[in-house]
Amino acid sequence: MNICLSSAQLKSLSKEQLLGKYGPAIGAQFTVGIITSAVTMLCSLLTDETTTAGFILSYAILIILDVLSGIFQAGLTRFYLNLVCNCSYYISDVFSGFRFHADRAIAVRFLILVMQLIGLIPCMVFTFLLEKQESPVMFLLCSITLVIGGIIYVIVSLLYSQAYYIMLDFPGYSVRQIMSGSRNIMKGHKGRLFYICVTLIPYYLLGFLSCGIALFWVIPYTKVILTNFYLDLVHAQSSSLI
C-alpha cells in the first residue's frame, strides 16, 4: 500500500492548486450560499414558529431543505474535483447535480442525515423534558446524551465523508455501493481526517473574527484539502472501493 500524504503535505498541495483560482472557487461557494440562504429565509418567513404546529413544520422544512442540499453538495464536489484534477471547471458546475443523478445525491444526503439525527434523538428528548421540568438529573442526562450524540454525529460524518466523491467517480454505483464504498475507503483513516479538520479550526475562528469575510478564502481552501484527501485515499487503496 502506498504511503498517504500528511496533513501538512495536503495543505501545501492545496495552496499551490488554488493559486489564481480563488475567484471561481469563491464564486461557486457564494452562489450555493446565496441560494440556500434565500430559500431557507423564505421558508422561515412563511411559517409561524410561535405555534407548536408551526414549530414542527419549520423543522420539517429545514430537514427537507437539508436533504435537497445534497444536489448542491454533489455539484460543489464536481467543481472541486475538476479544479484539483486540472479539468475544465466553471461556477455553473454547482448546478450539475440537477442534471446528473439527482436522485442518488438526495438519497445519500438523506441516509447520512438520518444516521446523524438518530444519535441526537435522546438529547432532543431530554432537552424537551428539561424545559418542562428542570432538575440536576435531567440536566446531567441531557449533557451526557449530547456528548454521545455529538460523537455519533462526528463518526457518521467521517464514515460517509467520501460518498459524493465516490458517486461522481463511479457513476454506475448504486446508493448502497456508494455508502459502503465510503465506509471501506475510510477504514483506518477516520482519525487522520478528524485531525485534518481539527487543524482547520483556527482558520475558521479567524474567519468569524473577520465578520465572515475571510471565510470566502477559508472554505474553498478546506474543500480543496478534502478533495485532495479523497484522491490520496483512492491512490493509496483503490481496491478498498470494491
mmCIF file of C-alpha atoms in Angstrom:
data_model
loop_
_atom_site.group_PDB
_atom_site.id
_atom_site.type_symbol
_atom_site.label_atom_id
_atom_site.label_comp_id
_atom_site.label_asym_id
_atom_site.label_seq_id
_atom_site.Cartn_x
_atom_site.Cartn_y
_atom_site.Cartn_z
ATOM 1 C CA MET A 1 0.000 0.000 0.000
ATOM 2 C CA ASN A 2 1.267 3.486 -0.844
ATOM 3 C CA ILE A 3 2.007 5.931 1.976
ATOM 4 C CA CYS A 4 -0.675 8.601 2.337
ATOM 5 C CA LEU A 5 0.135 12.302 2.297
ATOM 6 C CA SER A 6 0.416 14.036 5.659
ATOM 7 C CA SER A 7 -1.828 16.899 6.733
ATOM 8 C CA ALA A 8 0.965 19.400 6.033
ATOM 9 C CA GLN A 9 1.553 17.955 2.554
ATOM 10 C CA LEU A 10 -2.155 18.101 1.709
ATOM 11 C CA LYS A 11 -2.334 21.731 2.823
ATOM 12 C CA SER A 12 0.775 22.706 0.882
ATOM 13 C CA LEU A 13 -0.528 20.971 -2.267
ATOM 14 C CA SER A 14 -3.932 22.626 -1.894
ATOM 15 C CA LYS A 15 -2.420 26.108 -1.556
ATOM 16 C CA GLU A 16 -0.478 25.613 -4.766
ATOM 17 C CA GLN A 17 -3.537 24.355 -6.644
ATOM 18 C CA LEU A 18 -5.646 27.332 -5.537
ATOM 19 C CA LEU A 19 -3.188 29.983 -6.710
ATOM 20 C CA GLY A 20 -5.005 32.095 -9.279
ATOM 21 C CA LYS A 21 -8.181 30.029 -8.864
ATOM 22 C CA TYR A 22 -9.733 31.578 -5.773
ATOM 23 C CA GLY A 23 -12.113 33.695 -7.864
ATOM 24 C CA PRO A 24 -14.139 30.817 -9.363
ATOM 25 C CA ALA A 25 -13.975 28.866 -6.075
ATOM 26 C CA ILE A 26 -15.335 31.810 -4.112
ATOM 27 C CA GLY A 27 -17.978 32.334 -6.802
ATOM 28 C CA ALA A 28 -19.098 28.712 -6.585
ATOM 29 C CA GLN A 29 -19.401 28.795 -2.794
ATOM 30 C CA PHE A 30 -21.108 32.209 -2.852
ATOM 31 C CA THR A 31 -23.661 31.029 -5.434
ATOM 32 C CA VAL A 32 -24.668 27.997 -3.381
ATOM 33 C CA GLY A 33 -24.639 30.001 -0.136
ATOM 34 C CA ILE A 34 -26.913 32.726 -1.507
ATOM 35 C CA ILE A 35 -29.432 30.288 -2.971
ATOM 36 C CA THR A 36 -29.664 28.054 0.106
ATOM 37 C CA SER A 37 -29.817 31.035 2.489
ATOM 38 C CA ALA A 38 -32.532 32.745 0.443
ATOM 39 C CA VAL A 39 -34.688 29.608 0.270
ATOM 40 C CA THR A 40 -34.226 28.914 3.993
ATOM 41 C CA MET A 41 -35.111 32.509 4.906
ATOM 42 C CA LEU A 42 -38.179 32.469 2.662
ATOM 43 C CA CYS A 43 -39.449 29.243 4.226
ATOM 44 C CA SER A 44 -38.817 30.678 7.687
ATOM 45 C CA LEU A 45 -40.894 33.760 6.891
ATOM 46 C CA LEU A 46 -43.778 31.612 5.652
ATOM 47 C CA THR A 47 -44.056 29.584 8.877
ATOM 48 C CA ASP A 48 -45.230 30.728 12.298
ATOM 49 C CA GLU A 49 -42.800 29.237 14.807
ATOM 50 C CA THR A 50 -44.737 30.618 17.794
ATOM 51 C CA THR A 51 -47.257 27.766 17.488
ATOM 52 C CA THR A 52 -46.488 24.086 18.052
ATOM 53 C CA ALA A 53 -47.644 23.151 14.549
ATOM 54 C CA GLY A 54 -45.622 25.977 13.022
ATOM 55 C CA PHE A 55 -42.546 24.976 15.025
ATOM 56 C CA ILE A 56 -42.776 21.360 13.851
ATOM 57 C CA LEU A 57 -43.440 22.483 10.270
ATOM 58 C CA SER A 58 -40.437 24.796 10.374
ATOM 59 C CA TYR A 59 -38.097 21.992 11.453
ATOM 60 C CA ALA A 60 -39.607 19.618 8.897
ATOM 61 C CA ILE A 61 -38.930 22.163 6.150
ATOM 62 C CA LEU A 62 -35.339 22.620 7.351
ATOM 63 C CA ILE A 63 -34.779 18.852 7.218
ATOM 64 C CA ILE A 64 -36.251 18.665 3.719
ATOM 65 C CA LEU A 65 -34.046 21.541 2.561
ATOM 66 C CA ASP A 66 -31.014 19.848 4.117
ATOM 67 C CA VAL A 67 -31.778 16.669 2.193
ATOM 68 C CA LEU A 68 -32.272 18.578 -1.062
ATOM 69 C CA SER A 69 -28.971 20.384 -0.457
ATOM 70 C CA GLY A 70 -27.344 17.072 -1.371
ATOM 71 C CA ILE A 71 -27.829 18.125 -5.011
ATOM 72 C CA PHE A 72 -25.700 21.233 -4.471
ATOM 73 C CA GLN A 73 -23.207 19.176 -2.482
ATOM 74 C CA ALA A 74 -22.791 16.926 -5.498
ATOM 75 C CA GLY A 75 -22.339 19.971 -7.720
ATOM 76 C CA LEU A 76 -19.689 21.509 -5.469
ATOM 77 C CA THR A 77 -17.900 18.173 -5.273
ATOM 78 C CA ARG A 78 -17.770 18.020 -9.075
ATOM 79 C CA PHE A 79 -16.467 21.614 -9.204
ATOM 80 C CA TYR A 80 -13.592 20.905 -6.797
ATOM 81 C CA LEU A 81 -12.722 17.578 -8.418
ATOM 82 C CA ASN A 82 -12.440 19.357 -11.759
ATOM 83 C CA LEU A 83 -10.344 22.134 -10.232
ATOM 84 C CA VAL A 84 -7.919 19.808 -8.454
ATOM 85 C CA CYS A 85 -7.613 17.417 -11.408
ATOM 86 C CA ASN A 86 -6.853 20.300 -13.821
ATOM 87 C CA CYS A 87 -10.037 19.706 -15.805
ATOM 88 C CA SER A 88 -12.298 22.475 -17.073
ATOM 89 C CA TYR A 89 -14.210 23.935 -14.142
ATOM 90 C CA TYR A 90 -16.996 26.504 -14.085
ATOM 91 C CA ILE A 91 -19.146 28.115 -11.417
ATOM 92 C CA SER A 92 -22.120 26.541 -13.191
ATOM 93 C CA ASP A 93 -20.766 23.139 -12.099
ATOM 94 C CA VAL A 94 -22.590 23.675 -8.800
ATOM 95 C CA PHE A 95 -25.865 23.060 -10.690
ATOM 96 C CA SER A 96 -24.626 19.840 -12.313
ATOM 97 C CA GLY A 97 -26.231 17.812 -9.539
ATOM 98 C CA PHE A 98 -29.627 18.654 -11.035
ATOM 99 C CA ARG A 99 -28.591 17.078 -14.348
ATOM 100 C CA PHE A 100 -26.667 14.022 -13.165
ATOM 101 C CA HIS A 101 -28.026 11.509 -10.630
ATOM 102 C CA ALA A 102 -30.010 13.999 -8.516
ATOM 103 C CA ASP A 103 -31.914 11.074 -7.005
ATOM 104 C CA ARG A 104 -28.709 9.487 -5.727
ATOM 105 C CA ALA A 105 -27.413 12.794 -4.381
ATOM 106 C CA ILE A 106 -30.632 13.246 -2.396
ATOM 107 C CA ALA A 107 -30.659 9.628 -1.203
ATOM 108 C CA VAL A 108 -27.065 9.830 0.022
ATOM 109 C CA ARG A 109 -27.729 13.024 1.965
ATOM 110 C CA PHE A 110 -30.966 11.581 3.390
ATOM 111 C CA LEU A 111 -29.266 8.440 4.700
ATOM 112 C CA ILE A 112 -26.394 10.399 6.235
ATOM 113 C CA LEU A 113 -28.775 12.869 7.886
ATOM 114 C CA VAL A 114 -30.955 10.087 9.325
ATOM 115 C CA MET A 115 -27.936 8.396 10.914
ATOM 116 C CA GLN A 116 -26.710 11.700 12.311
ATOM 117 C CA LEU A 117 -30.106 12.583 13.777
ATOM 118 C CA ILE A 118 -30.644 9.139 15.328
ATOM 119 C CA GLY A 119 -27.687 9.772 17.627
ATOM 120 C CA LEU A 120 -29.142 13.134 18.668
ATOM 121 C CA ILE A 121 -32.718 11.967 19.362
ATOM 122 C CA PRO A 122 -32.096 11.062 23.067
ATOM 123 C CA CYS A 123 -30.614 14.530 23.633
ATOM 124 C CA MET A 124 -33.626 16.153 21.950
ATOM 125 C CA VAL A 125 -35.984 14.166 24.186
ATOM 126 C CA PHE A 126 -34.161 15.054 27.411
ATOM 127 C CA THR A 127 -33.877 18.699 26.326
ATOM 128 C CA PHE A 128 -37.650 18.784 25.837
ATOM 129 C CA LEU A 129 -38.182 17.191 29.269
ATOM 130 C CA LEU A 130 -35.696 19.607 30.830
ATOM 131 C CA GLU A 131 -37.747 22.546 29.576
ATOM 132 C CA LYS A 132 -40.825 21.018 31.191
ATOM 133 C CA GLN A 133 -39.153 20.097 34.477
ATOM 134 C CA GLU A 134 -35.753 21.488 35.406
ATOM 135 C CA SER A 135 -33.681 19.211 37.642
ATOM 136 C CA PRO A 136 -29.972 18.352 38.100
ATOM 137 C CA VAL A 137 -30.591 14.758 36.987
ATOM 138 C CA MET A 138 -32.376 15.833 33.818
ATOM 139 C CA PHE A 139 -29.622 18.338 33.061
ATOM 140 C CA LEU A 140 -26.984 15.620 33.537
ATOM 141 C CA LEU A 141 -28.850 13.222 31.248
ATOM 142 C CA CYS A 142 -29.208 15.968 28.667
ATOM 143 C CA SER A 143 -25.461 16.713 28.813
ATOM 144 C CA ILE A 144 -24.442 13.034 28.593
ATOM 145 C CA THR A 145 -26.733 12.326 25.631
ATOM 146 C CA LEU A 146 -25.490 15.492 23.927
ATOM 147 C CA VAL A 147 -21.882 14.284 24.162
ATOM 148 C CA ILE A 148 -22.802 10.779 22.961
ATOM 149 C CA GLY A 149 -24.927 12.189 20.155
ATOM 150 C CA GLY A 150 -22.108 14.514 19.139
ATOM 151 C CA ILE A 151 -19.657 11.613 18.974
ATOM 152 C CA ILE A 152 -22.064 9.579 16.837
ATOM 153 C CA TYR A 153 -22.600 12.606 14.574
ATOM 154 C CA VAL A 154 -18.846 13.008 14.025
ATOM 155 C CA ILE A 155 -18.289 9.284 13.397
ATOM 156 C CA VAL A 156 -21.114 9.145 10.827
ATOM 157 C CA SER A 157 -19.773 12.285 9.128
ATOM 158 C CA LEU A 158 -16.301 10.754 8.888
ATOM 159 C CA LEU A 159 -17.526 7.361 7.676
ATOM 160 C CA TYR A 160 -19.523 8.822 4.805
ATOM 161 C CA SER A 161 -17.356 11.864 4.060
ATOM 162 C CA GLN A 162 -16.269 10.345 0.730
ATOM 163 C CA ALA A 163 -19.755 9.425 -0.521
ATOM 164 C CA TYR A 164 -20.182 12.258 -3.043
ATOM 165 C CA TYR A 165 -16.695 11.809 -4.461
ATOM 166 C CA ILE A 166 -17.378 8.110 -4.995
ATOM 167 C CA MET A 167 -20.785 8.869 -6.515
ATOM 168 C CA LEU A 168 -19.167 11.116 -9.126
ATOM 169 C CA ASP A 169 -16.120 8.942 -9.782
ATOM 170 C CA PHE A 170 -18.187 5.757 -10.061
ATOM 171 C CA PRO A 171 -21.460 6.804 -11.751
ATOM 172 C CA GLY A 172 -22.527 3.181 -12.128
ATOM 173 C CA TYR A 173 -22.604 2.619 -8.366
ATOM 174 C CA SER A 174 -25.920 2.254 -6.557
ATOM 175 C CA VAL A 175 -26.599 4.226 -3.375
ATOM 176 C CA ARG A 176 -25.739 1.134 -1.332
ATOM 177 C CA GLN A 177 -22.399 0.751 -3.121
ATOM 178 C CA ILE A 178 -21.654 4.452 -2.656
ATOM 179 C CA MET A 179 -22.237 4.259 1.088
ATOM 180 C CA SER A 180 -20.308 1.008 1.555
ATOM 181 C CA GLY A 181 -17.517 2.357 -0.665
ATOM 182 C CA SER A 182 -17.118 5.367 1.618
ATOM 183 C CA ARG A 183 -17.023 3.152 4.714
ATOM 184 C CA ASN A 184 -14.435 0.859 3.152
ATOM 185 C CA ILE A 185 -12.124 3.579 1.914
ATOM 186 C CA MET A 186 -12.225 5.329 5.310
ATOM 187 C CA LYS A 187 -11.072 2.258 7.264
ATOM 188 C CA GLY A 188 -8.001 3.314 9.194
ATOM 189 C CA HIS A 189 -8.294 6.934 8.013
ATOM 190 C CA LYS A 190 -11.066 8.392 10.178
ATOM 191 C CA GLY A 191 -8.562 9.654 12.741
ATOM 192 C CA ARG A 192 -6.435 11.250 10.026
ATOM 193 C CA LEU A 193 -9.384 13.128 8.551
ATOM 194 C CA PHE A 194 -10.563 14.173 12.013
ATOM 195 C CA TYR A 195 -7.079 15.541 12.760
ATOM 196 C CA ILE A 196 -7.064 17.486 9.490
ATOM 197 C CA CYS A 197 -10.452 19.013 10.316
ATOM 198 C CA VAL A 198 -9.311 19.967 13.830
ATOM 199 C CA THR A 199 -6.210 21.725 12.460
ATOM 200 C CA LEU A 200 -8.510 23.844 10.281
ATOM 201 C CA ILE A 201 -10.491 25.195 13.260
ATOM 202 C CA PRO A 202 -8.121 28.198 13.781
ATOM 203 C CA TYR A 203 -8.738 29.234 10.161
ATOM 204 C CA TYR A 204 -12.488 29.268 10.773
ATOM 205 C CA LEU A 205 -12.052 31.211 14.020
ATOM 206 C CA LEU A 206 -10.122 33.851 12.094
ATOM 207 C CA GLY A 207 -12.876 33.786 9.503
ATOM 208 C CA PHE A 208 -15.543 34.544 12.107
ATOM 209 C CA LEU A 209 -13.372 37.235 13.727
ATOM 210 C CA SER A 210 -13.189 38.936 10.322
ATOM 211 C CA CYS A 211 -17.011 39.080 10.281
ATOM 212 C CA GLY A 212 -17.065 36.175 7.848
ATOM 213 C CA ILE A 213 -15.012 37.885 5.135
ATOM 214 C CA ALA A 214 -12.033 35.515 5.453
ATOM 215 C CA LEU A 215 -14.372 32.538 5.110
ATOM 216 C CA PHE A 216 -14.553 33.284 1.386
ATOM 217 C CA TRP A 217 -10.961 32.024 1.251
ATOM 218 C CA VAL A 218 -11.061 29.503 4.102
ATOM 219 C CA ILE A 219 -13.983 27.424 2.777
ATOM 220 C CA PRO A 220 -12.537 26.860 -0.743
ATOM 221 C CA TYR A 221 -9.178 26.051 0.859
ATOM 222 C CA THR A 222 -10.878 23.462 3.079
ATOM 223 C CA LYS A 223 -12.792 21.957 0.169
ATOM 224 C CA VAL A 224 -9.620 21.562 -1.912
ATOM 225 C CA ILE A 225 -7.838 19.892 1.022
ATOM 226 C CA LEU A 226 -10.724 17.433 1.432
ATOM 227 C CA THR A 227 -10.748 16.744 -2.305
ATOM 228 C CA ASN A 228 -7.014 16.009 -2.238
ATOM 229 C CA PHE A 229 -7.609 13.791 0.792
ATOM 230 C CA TYR A 230 -10.065 11.713 -1.249
ATOM 231 C CA LEU A 231 -7.760 11.476 -4.262
ATOM 232 C CA ASP A 232 -4.918 10.449 -1.949
ATOM 233 C CA LEU A 233 -7.108 7.688 -0.480
ATOM 234 C CA VAL A 234 -8.042 6.410 -3.925
ATOM 235 C CA HIS A 235 -4.392 6.406 -4.995
ATOM 236 C CA ALA A 236 -3.322 4.586 -1.829
ATOM 237 C CA GLN A 237 -6.063 1.943 -1.646
ATOM 238 C CA SER A 238 -8.241 1.825 -4.739
ATOM 239 C CA SER A 239 -9.070 -1.849 -4.050
ATOM 240 C CA SER A 240 -10.962 -0.824 -0.910
ATOM 241 C CA LEU A 241 -13.739 0.631 -3.043
ATOM 242 C CA ILE A 242 -14.844 -2.780 -4.263
#
